[in-house]
Coordinates of C-alpha atoms in Angstrom, one line a residue:
M1 CA -19.1 -3.9 25.9
A2 CA -21.3 -2.0 23.5
T3 CA -23.3 -4.2 21.2
S4 CA -23.7 -1.7 18.3
T5 CA -21.9 -2.8 15.1
A6 CA -22.1 0.4 13.1
E7 CA -19.7 2.1 10.8
Y8 CA -18.2 5.5 11.8
E9 CA -20.3 8.6 11.5
N10 CA -17.7 11.4 11.2
N11 CA -16.1 11.9 7.8
P12 CA -14.6 15.4 7.1
L13 CA -15.2 15.0 3.3
L14 CA -18.9 14.6 3.7
D15 CA -19.2 18.0 5.5
L16 CA -17.4 20.1 2.8
S17 CA -19.2 22.6 0.7
P18 CA -18.7 22.1 -3.1
Q19 CA -16.1 24.9 -3.2
D20 CA -14.2 23.5 -0.3
L21 CA -14.4 20.0 -1.8
R22 CA -12.9 21.4 -5.0
A23 CA -10.1 22.9 -3.0
H24 CA -9.5 19.6 -1.2
A25 CA -9.4 17.7 -4.4
A26 CA -7.1 20.2 -6.0
E27 CA -4.7 20.1 -3.0
A28 CA -4.7 16.3 -3.1
L29 CA -3.9 16.2 -6.9
T30 CA -1.2 18.9 -6.4
R31 CA 0.5 17.0 -3.6
A32 CA 0.5 13.8 -5.7
R33 CA 2.0 15.7 -8.7
A34 CA 4.7 17.2 -6.5
R35 CA 5.7 13.8 -5.4
S36 CA 5.7 12.4 -9.0
T37 CA 7.9 15.3 -10.0
A38 CA 10.4 14.8 -7.2
L39 CA 10.7 11.1 -8.0
T40 CA 11.3 11.7 -11.7
D41 CA 13.5 14.8 -11.3
A42 CA 15.8 13.0 -8.9
V43 CA 17.5 11.1 -11.8
D44 CA 18.7 12.1 -15.2
D45 CA 17.0 11.2 -18.5
E46 CA 19.1 8.1 -19.0
D47 CA 17.9 6.8 -15.7
L48 CA 14.3 7.7 -16.5
V49 CA 14.2 5.5 -19.6
R50 CA 16.2 2.7 -18.2
Q51 CA 14.5 -0.5 -16.9
H52 CA 16.1 -1.1 -13.5
S53 CA 14.4 -4.4 -13.0
K54 CA 12.1 -6.5 -15.2
L55 CA 9.7 -6.4 -12.3
M56 CA 9.2 -2.7 -12.8
S57 CA 8.5 -0.3 -15.6
P58 CA 10.9 2.5 -16.6
L59 CA 10.1 5.5 -14.5
V60 CA 9.2 7.5 -17.6
W61 CA 6.4 4.9 -18.4
D62 CA 4.9 5.4 -15.0
L63 CA 4.9 9.2 -15.4
A64 CA 3.1 9.1 -18.8
H65 CA 0.8 6.4 -17.6
I66 CA -0.3 8.6 -14.7
G67 CA -1.2 11.3 -17.3
S68 CA -2.9 8.8 -19.6
Q69 CA -5.2 7.6 -16.8
E70 CA -6.0 11.2 -15.8
E71 CA -6.8 12.1 -19.3
L72 CA -9.2 9.1 -19.7
W73 CA -11.1 9.7 -16.5
L74 CA -11.0 13.4 -15.7
V75 CA -10.6 15.1 -19.1
R76 CA -12.6 12.8 -21.3
D77 CA -15.1 11.1 -19.0
V78 CA -15.9 13.6 -16.3
G79 CA -15.1 16.7 -18.4
G80 CA -16.5 15.4 -21.7
R81 CA -13.5 16.9 -23.5
E82 CA -11.9 15.8 -26.8
P83 CA -9.0 13.4 -26.4
L84 CA -5.6 15.0 -26.2
R85 CA -3.5 11.9 -27.2
P86 CA -5.7 8.9 -28.1
D87 CA -2.6 7.4 -29.7
L88 CA -1.2 6.9 -26.2
D89 CA -4.1 4.9 -24.9
E90 CA -2.8 1.5 -25.9
I91 CA 0.9 2.2 -25.1
Y92 CA 0.0 3.1 -21.5
D93 CA -2.6 0.5 -20.9
A94 CA -1.2 -1.6 -18.1
F95 CA -3.2 -4.6 -19.0
M96 CA -2.0 -4.8 -22.6
H97 CA 1.7 -4.8 -21.9
A98 CA 3.7 -6.6 -19.2
R99 CA 6.2 -4.6 -17.2
A100 CA 9.1 -6.5 -18.7
D101 CA 8.0 -5.6 -22.2
R102 CA 7.4 -1.9 -21.7
P103 CA 10.9 -0.6 -22.6
G104 CA 10.3 -1.9 -26.2
L105 CA 7.2 0.3 -26.7
P106 CA 7.3 3.7 -28.5
L107 CA 7.2 5.6 -25.2
L108 CA 7.2 9.3 -24.8
G109 CA 10.6 10.6 -23.9
P110 CA 11.2 12.5 -20.6
A111 CA 10.5 16.0 -22.0
D112 CA 7.4 14.9 -23.9
A113 CA 6.1 12.9 -21.0
R114 CA 6.5 15.9 -18.7
A115 CA 4.8 18.2 -21.2
Y116 CA 1.9 15.7 -21.6
V117 CA 1.2 15.4 -17.9
R118 CA 1.3 19.2 -17.5
E119 CA -1.2 19.7 -20.3
V120 CA -3.5 17.0 -18.9
R121 CA -3.4 18.5 -15.4
D122 CA -4.2 22.0 -16.7
K123 CA -7.4 20.6 -18.3
S124 CA -8.2 18.5 -15.2
F125 CA -8.2 21.6 -13.0
D126 CA -10.5 23.3 -15.5
V127 CA -12.8 20.3 -15.3
L128 CA -12.7 20.4 -11.5
E129 CA -13.8 24.0 -11.4
K130 CA -16.8 23.3 -13.6
A131 CA -17.9 19.9 -12.4
P132 CA -21.0 20.0 -10.2
L133 CA -19.8 17.3 -7.8
D134 CA -23.4 16.5 -6.9
D135 CA -25.3 13.2 -6.6
G136 CA -26.3 13.1 -10.2
N137 CA -23.2 11.3 -11.4
A138 CA -21.4 8.7 -9.4
L139 CA -18.0 9.7 -10.8
Q140 CA -18.6 13.3 -9.7
R141 CA -20.3 12.7 -6.4
N142 CA -18.1 13.9 -3.6
A143 CA -15.3 14.4 -6.2
F144 CA -14.9 10.6 -6.4
A145 CA -13.1 10.6 -9.8
F146 CA -10.6 13.2 -8.6
G147 CA -10.0 11.1 -5.5
M148 CA -9.6 8.0 -7.6
I149 CA -7.0 9.7 -9.8
T150 CA -5.2 11.1 -6.8
Q151 CA -5.0 7.6 -5.3
H152 CA -3.9 6.2 -8.7
E153 CA -1.0 8.7 -9.0
Q154 CA 0.0 8.1 -5.4
Q155 CA 0.0 4.3 -5.9
H156 CA 2.3 4.8 -8.9
D157 CA 4.5 7.1 -6.9
E158 CA 4.9 4.2 -4.4
T159 CA 5.7 1.9 -7.3
M160 CA 8.3 4.5 -8.6
L161 CA 9.7 4.6 -5.1
A162 CA 10.2 0.8 -5.2
T163 CA 11.9 1.3 -8.6
H164 CA 14.3 3.7 -6.9
Q165 CA 15.1 1.0 -4.3
L166 CA 16.0 -1.3 -7.2
R167 CA 18.2 1.1 -9.1
R168 CA 22.0 1.0 -8.6
G169 CA 24.2 3.9 -8.0
E170 CA 24.6 6.7 -5.5
P171 CA 21.7 7.8 -3.4
V172 CA 19.4 10.4 -5.0
L173 CA 16.5 10.4 -2.6
H174 CA 16.9 12.0 0.9
A175 CA 14.7 12.3 3.9
P176 CA 15.0 12.8 7.6
A177 CA 15.1 9.8 9.9
P178 CA 11.8 8.7 11.4
P179 CA 11.0 9.5 15.1
A180 CA 12.6 7.3 17.7
R181 CA 10.6 5.0 19.9
R182 CA 8.2 7.0 22.2
T183 CA 6.9 4.2 24.4
G184 CA 8.2 2.0 27.1
A185 CA 8.0 -1.7 26.8
L186 CA 4.8 -2.9 25.0
P187 CA 3.1 -6.2 25.6
P188 CA 4.0 -8.7 22.9
E189 CA 0.4 -9.2 21.8
V190 CA -3.1 -8.0 22.3
V191 CA -6.3 -10.1 22.6
V192 CA -9.1 -9.1 20.3
P193 CA -12.4 -10.3 21.6
A194 CA -14.8 -12.5 19.7
G195 CA -17.8 -10.9 18.1
A196 CA -19.2 -9.1 15.1
F197 CA -17.9 -5.8 13.7
V198 CA -18.5 -3.8 10.5
M199 CA -15.9 -4.6 7.9
G200 CA -15.5 -2.5 4.8
T201 CA -17.2 0.8 4.2
T202 CA -20.2 2.4 2.6
A203 CA -19.6 5.9 4.1
E204 CA -16.1 6.6 2.8
P205 CA -16.6 8.8 -0.3
W206 CA -13.2 8.1 -1.9
A207 CA -13.2 4.3 -1.0
L208 CA -12.6 2.1 -4.0
D209 CA -14.9 -0.7 -5.1
N210 CA -13.2 -3.6 -3.4
E211 CA -13.6 -1.8 0.0
R212 CA -17.4 -1.8 -0.4
P213 CA -19.9 -2.3 0.9
A214 CA -19.8 -2.2 4.7
H215 CA -21.0 -5.6 6.1
E216 CA -21.1 -7.2 9.5
T217 CA -18.5 -9.9 10.0
H218 CA -18.0 -12.2 12.9
V219 CA -14.5 -12.9 14.1
D220 CA -13.6 -15.5 16.8
G221 CA -11.4 -14.2 19.6
F222 CA -7.7 -14.2 18.7
A223 CA -4.3 -12.6 19.8
I224 CA -2.3 -10.4 17.5
D225 CA 1.2 -9.0 17.8
T226 CA 1.2 -5.5 19.3
T227 CA 3.7 -4.3 16.6
P228 CA 5.0 -5.6 13.3
V229 CA 7.7 -8.2 13.4
T230 CA 11.0 -6.4 13.8
N231 CA 14.3 -7.0 12.0
G232 CA 15.7 -8.2 15.3
A233 CA 13.0 -10.8 15.8
Y234 CA 13.3 -11.9 12.2
L235 CA 17.1 -12.2 12.5
A236 CA 16.5 -15.0 15.1
F237 CA 14.6 -16.9 12.4
V238 CA 17.3 -16.3 9.8
D239 CA 20.2 -17.2 12.2
G240 CA 18.2 -20.1 13.6
G241 CA 18.1 -21.8 10.3
G242 CA 14.6 -20.7 9.3
Y243 CA 15.6 -20.6 5.6
T244 CA 17.0 -24.1 5.7
E245 CA 14.2 -26.0 7.4
P246 CA 11.4 -27.0 5.0
R247 CA 9.1 -27.8 7.9
W248 CA 8.3 -24.1 8.4
W249 CA 7.4 -23.5 4.8
S250 CA 4.4 -24.4 2.6
E251 CA 5.2 -26.6 -0.3
E252 CA 4.8 -23.7 -2.7
G253 CA 6.9 -21.4 -0.5
W254 CA 9.7 -23.9 -0.1
A255 CA 9.9 -24.5 -3.8
Y256 CA 10.1 -20.7 -4.4
R257 CA 12.8 -20.3 -1.7
T258 CA 14.8 -23.1 -3.2
E259 CA 14.5 -22.1 -6.8
H260 CA 15.7 -18.6 -6.1
G261 CA 18.2 -19.4 -3.4
I262 CA 16.6 -17.0 -0.9
T263 CA 18.4 -16.9 2.5
A264 CA 17.2 -13.6 4.0
P265 CA 15.0 -10.6 3.2
R266 CA 15.7 -8.9 -0.1
F267 CA 18.5 -6.3 0.0
W268 CA 20.1 -8.0 3.0
R269 CA 23.6 -9.4 2.9
R270 CA 25.9 -10.9 5.6
E271 CA 29.4 -9.5 6.2
G272 CA 31.1 -11.5 8.9
D273 CA 28.9 -11.5 12.0
E274 CA 26.8 -8.6 10.8
W275 CA 23.8 -8.3 8.6
W276 CA 23.8 -5.2 6.2
R277 CA 21.2 -3.9 3.8
V278 CA 21.0 -1.5 0.9
R279 CA 18.3 1.2 1.3
F280 CA 17.9 3.6 -1.6
G281 CA 21.6 3.4 -2.4
V282 CA 22.7 3.6 1.3
H283 CA 24.6 0.7 2.7
E284 CA 23.9 0.3 6.5
R285 CA 23.7 -2.3 9.3
V286 CA 20.2 -3.8 9.6
P287 CA 18.5 -1.8 12.4
R288 CA 17.1 -4.3 14.9
D289 CA 14.2 -2.2 16.1
E290 CA 12.5 -1.4 12.8
P291 CA 9.8 -3.6 11.2
V292 CA 11.2 -6.1 8.8
V293 CA 10.6 -5.1 5.1
H294 CA 11.0 -6.7 1.7
V295 CA 9.8 -10.1 2.7
S296 CA 7.4 -12.2 0.6
Y297 CA 4.2 -13.8 1.9
H298 CA 6.0 -17.1 1.9
E299 CA 8.7 -15.8 4.2
A300 CA 6.2 -14.2 6.5
A301 CA 4.1 -17.4 6.7
A302 CA 7.3 -19.4 7.4
Y303 CA 8.4 -17.1 10.2
A304 CA 4.9 -17.2 11.8
A305 CA 5.0 -21.1 11.7
W306 CA 8.5 -21.0 13.2
A307 CA 7.2 -18.7 16.0
G308 CA 4.3 -21.0 16.7
K309 CA 1.8 -18.6 15.3
R310 CA 0.2 -17.7 11.9
L311 CA -0.6 -14.7 9.8
P312 CA -3.8 -12.9 10.6
T313 CA -6.8 -13.2 8.3
E314 CA -7.9 -10.0 6.6
P315 CA -11.0 -9.7 8.9
E316 CA -8.9 -10.2 11.9
W317 CA -6.5 -7.5 10.8
E318 CA -9.3 -5.0 10.1
K319 CA -11.0 -5.7 13.4
A320 CA -7.8 -5.1 15.3
A321 CA -7.3 -1.9 13.4
R322 CA -10.8 -0.4 13.4
F323 CA -13.0 -1.9 16.1
D324 CA -13.8 0.3 19.1
P325 CA -15.1 -1.9 22.0
V326 CA -16.5 1.1 23.8
S327 CA -18.7 2.5 21.1
G328 CA -19.0 -0.8 19.1
R329 CA -18.2 1.2 16.0
S330 CA -15.6 0.7 13.3
R331 CA -13.3 3.7 13.0
R332 CA -11.9 5.2 9.8
F333 CA -8.4 4.7 11.2
P334 CA -7.0 3.0 14.3
W335 CA -6.8 6.3 16.2
G336 CA -10.2 7.7 15.1
D337 CA -11.9 9.3 12.2
E338 CA -9.5 12.2 11.6
E339 CA -7.0 12.2 8.8
P340 CA -3.5 10.9 9.5
T341 CA -0.9 13.4 10.7
A342 CA 2.9 13.0 11.3
E343 CA 2.0 12.0 14.9
H344 CA -0.2 9.1 13.8
A345 CA 1.8 7.2 11.2
N346 CA 4.8 7.0 9.0
L347 CA 3.3 7.8 5.6
G348 CA 3.9 9.7 2.4
Q349 CA 7.6 9.2 1.9
R350 CA 8.2 11.6 4.8
H351 CA 10.9 9.1 5.8
L352 CA 12.7 6.6 3.6
R353 CA 12.4 3.7 6.1
P354 CA 10.1 2.2 8.6
A355 CA 10.1 3.8 12.0
P356 CA 11.2 1.9 15.1
V357 CA 8.3 0.0 16.8
G358 CA 6.8 2.2 19.5
A359 CA 7.4 5.4 17.5
Y360 CA 3.7 6.3 17.0
P361 CA 1.7 5.8 20.2
A362 CA -0.9 8.3 19.0
G363 CA -1.7 6.0 16.2
A364 CA -2.6 2.9 18.3
S365 CA -6.0 1.3 18.0
P366 CA -8.5 1.3 20.8
L367 CA -7.4 -2.2 21.7
G368 CA -3.7 -1.1 21.9
V369 CA -2.3 -2.4 18.6
H370 CA 0.4 -0.2 17.2
Q371 CA 1.6 0.9 13.8
L372 CA -1.2 -0.7 11.8
I373 CA -1.1 2.2 9.4
G374 CA 2.2 3.1 7.7
D375 CA 5.7 1.8 8.0
V376 CA 5.2 -1.6 6.2
W377 CA 2.4 -3.2 4.2
E378 CA 1.3 -6.3 6.2
W379 CA 0.7 -9.6 4.6
T380 CA -2.5 -11.4 5.7
S381 CA -3.4 -15.1 5.1
S382 CA -6.5 -14.1 3.0
D383 CA -6.9 -14.5 -0.7
F384 CA -8.2 -11.4 -2.5
H385 CA -12.0 -11.5 -3.2
G386 CA -15.0 -9.2 -3.3
Y387 CA -17.2 -8.5 -0.3
P388 CA -20.8 -9.7 -0.2
G389 CA -22.7 -7.3 -2.4
F390 CA -19.6 -6.2 -4.3
R391 CA -20.2 -4.1 -7.4
A392 CA -17.4 -3.2 -9.8
F393 CA -17.0 0.5 -10.2
P394 CA -16.0 2.3 -12.3
Y395 CA -14.4 -0.5 -14.2
R396 CA -13.8 -4.3 -13.7
E397 CA -10.1 -4.0 -14.2
Y398 CA -9.5 -2.0 -11.1
S399 CA -9.9 -5.0 -8.8
E400 CA -12.5 -7.7 -9.9
V401 CA -10.2 -9.3 -12.5
F402 CA -7.7 -10.0 -9.7
F403 CA -10.1 -11.9 -7.4
G404 CA -9.1 -15.4 -6.6
P405 CA -6.4 -17.5 -4.8
E406 CA -3.5 -16.2 -7.0
Y407 CA -3.2 -13.0 -4.9
K408 CA -2.8 -12.4 -1.1
V409 CA -4.2 -9.3 0.6
L410 CA -1.9 -6.8 2.3
R411 CA -3.1 -4.1 4.7
G412 CA -2.1 -0.9 6.3
G413 CA 0.2 0.9 3.9
S414 CA 3.9 1.6 4.2
F415 CA 6.2 4.6 4.7
G416 CA 5.9 5.0 0.9
T417 CA 2.1 5.2 0.9
D418 CA 0.4 8.6 0.9
A419 CA -2.3 9.4 3.3
A420 CA -4.7 9.9 0.4
A421 CA -4.2 6.3 -0.6
I422 CA -4.7 4.5 2.7
R423 CA -7.4 4.1 5.4
G424 CA -8.6 1.3 7.7
T425 CA -10.6 -0.3 4.9
F426 CA -8.0 0.0 2.1
R427 CA -7.0 -3.3 0.5
N428 CA -3.9 -4.0 -1.4
W429 CA -3.1 -7.3 -3.1
D430 CA -0.1 -8.9 -4.7
Y431 CA 1.5 -12.3 -5.7
P432 CA 2.8 -14.1 -2.6
I433 CA 6.3 -14.2 -4.1
R434 CA 6.7 -10.4 -4.2
R435 CA 9.7 -9.0 -2.3
Q436 CA 10.5 -5.7 -3.9
I437 CA 7.4 -4.1 -2.4
F438 CA 7.6 -2.4 1.1
A439 CA 5.9 -5.4 2.8
G440 CA 6.4 -6.8 6.3
F441 CA 3.9 -8.5 8.6
R442 CA 2.7 -9.2 12.2
C443 CA 1.6 -12.6 13.6
A444 CA -1.6 -13.8 15.2
R445 CA -2.7 -16.9 17.0
D446 CA -5.8 -18.7 18.1
L447 CA -6.8 -18.3 21.8
T448 CA -6.4 -21.2 24.2
A449 CA -9.5 -22.6 25.9
A450 CA -8.5 -20.8 29.1
E451 CA -8.1 -17.5 27.3
R452 CA -11.5 -17.9 25.6
G453 CA -13.0 -18.4 29.1

């Protein structure tokens, strides 16, 4: 085995000329806006201003918030332009107003919100054409600010997609089914060898502050599930009394389960001998071969305990996803350094559901772990914290204020995550009680003495 513990060397963004970089940033911004438009145009104005759940904002708030953040960072900061709507800054400040309270704010109506984001985008494109994108300004270097705003919009698009899942009524979103399984039988788990690897990144130009810097991390040998836990496997836990046995649950998890009467993943219901689910307004039987989704950290940890395993730590997950034992390097993605395609992963709302396990053999890691990117966010057992040498950039509120034991880390993205907002180093975090997000998990375990050799 190679002993080098270096980060990947090949990154397409670093080889682009300034003009090609502008075109790349413009395409990324345009793709994000097309998705925002599709998500908001899919419903009428009454639906746009309605709060479908106190866990979520009205869709119209998300839309105008996207424009407000773009104005702050691209128009005012990078472009040095005069504010368009300074009166909106406080209304669309996510830290000043809890989601449950946002319907009571003097929000822009649907027509005004659409007009505002169009005006901001026109000015952003003008800024992009004139920005030097050189090393003199960290926000401009490699078009970082434009990448940051692209990711911000795509993240809110995924949030709006989750709001669509919570709305009631006839289906308004449509997409083709994901590909079928393309592999034969896969081994249930993969052994990841002990040793150091490079975690995080310094080379990725659009990486956010909590992904930085790259640092060497030692991980003991462990085994990890080859694929995410499926609905079929999870059903064995449900039907085997997993939700009625406190021994599988943490004290906090059991208290949460009991208080809310949780007996299955969110959006599931039992009809006779069959389990059904609601998916974007469609009522369907729970497909056994898809990764389970809409489970909290507590549910994931309880299943893992029931299965005689545990959730992987964040370093374990990243090593399984990125480490190449031949070169000793950490890749950008499990399959290599190239950007994701439809052959690699289920991303970008291309499909409105996770794909069956085994559907993306081209996306497997060098060690043979499948579907680490896309399909479902995967809970890890790790609390959210900064890496050694962490530096907040460009503002503390992006991630630093969330560091601590209150939040658990999720990895890998979901079918609702765009390729611009995911990579092998990307870190998501949320409260361990969250179930409306597109989250699932896979299990890990310590090696036995015989396996360790």
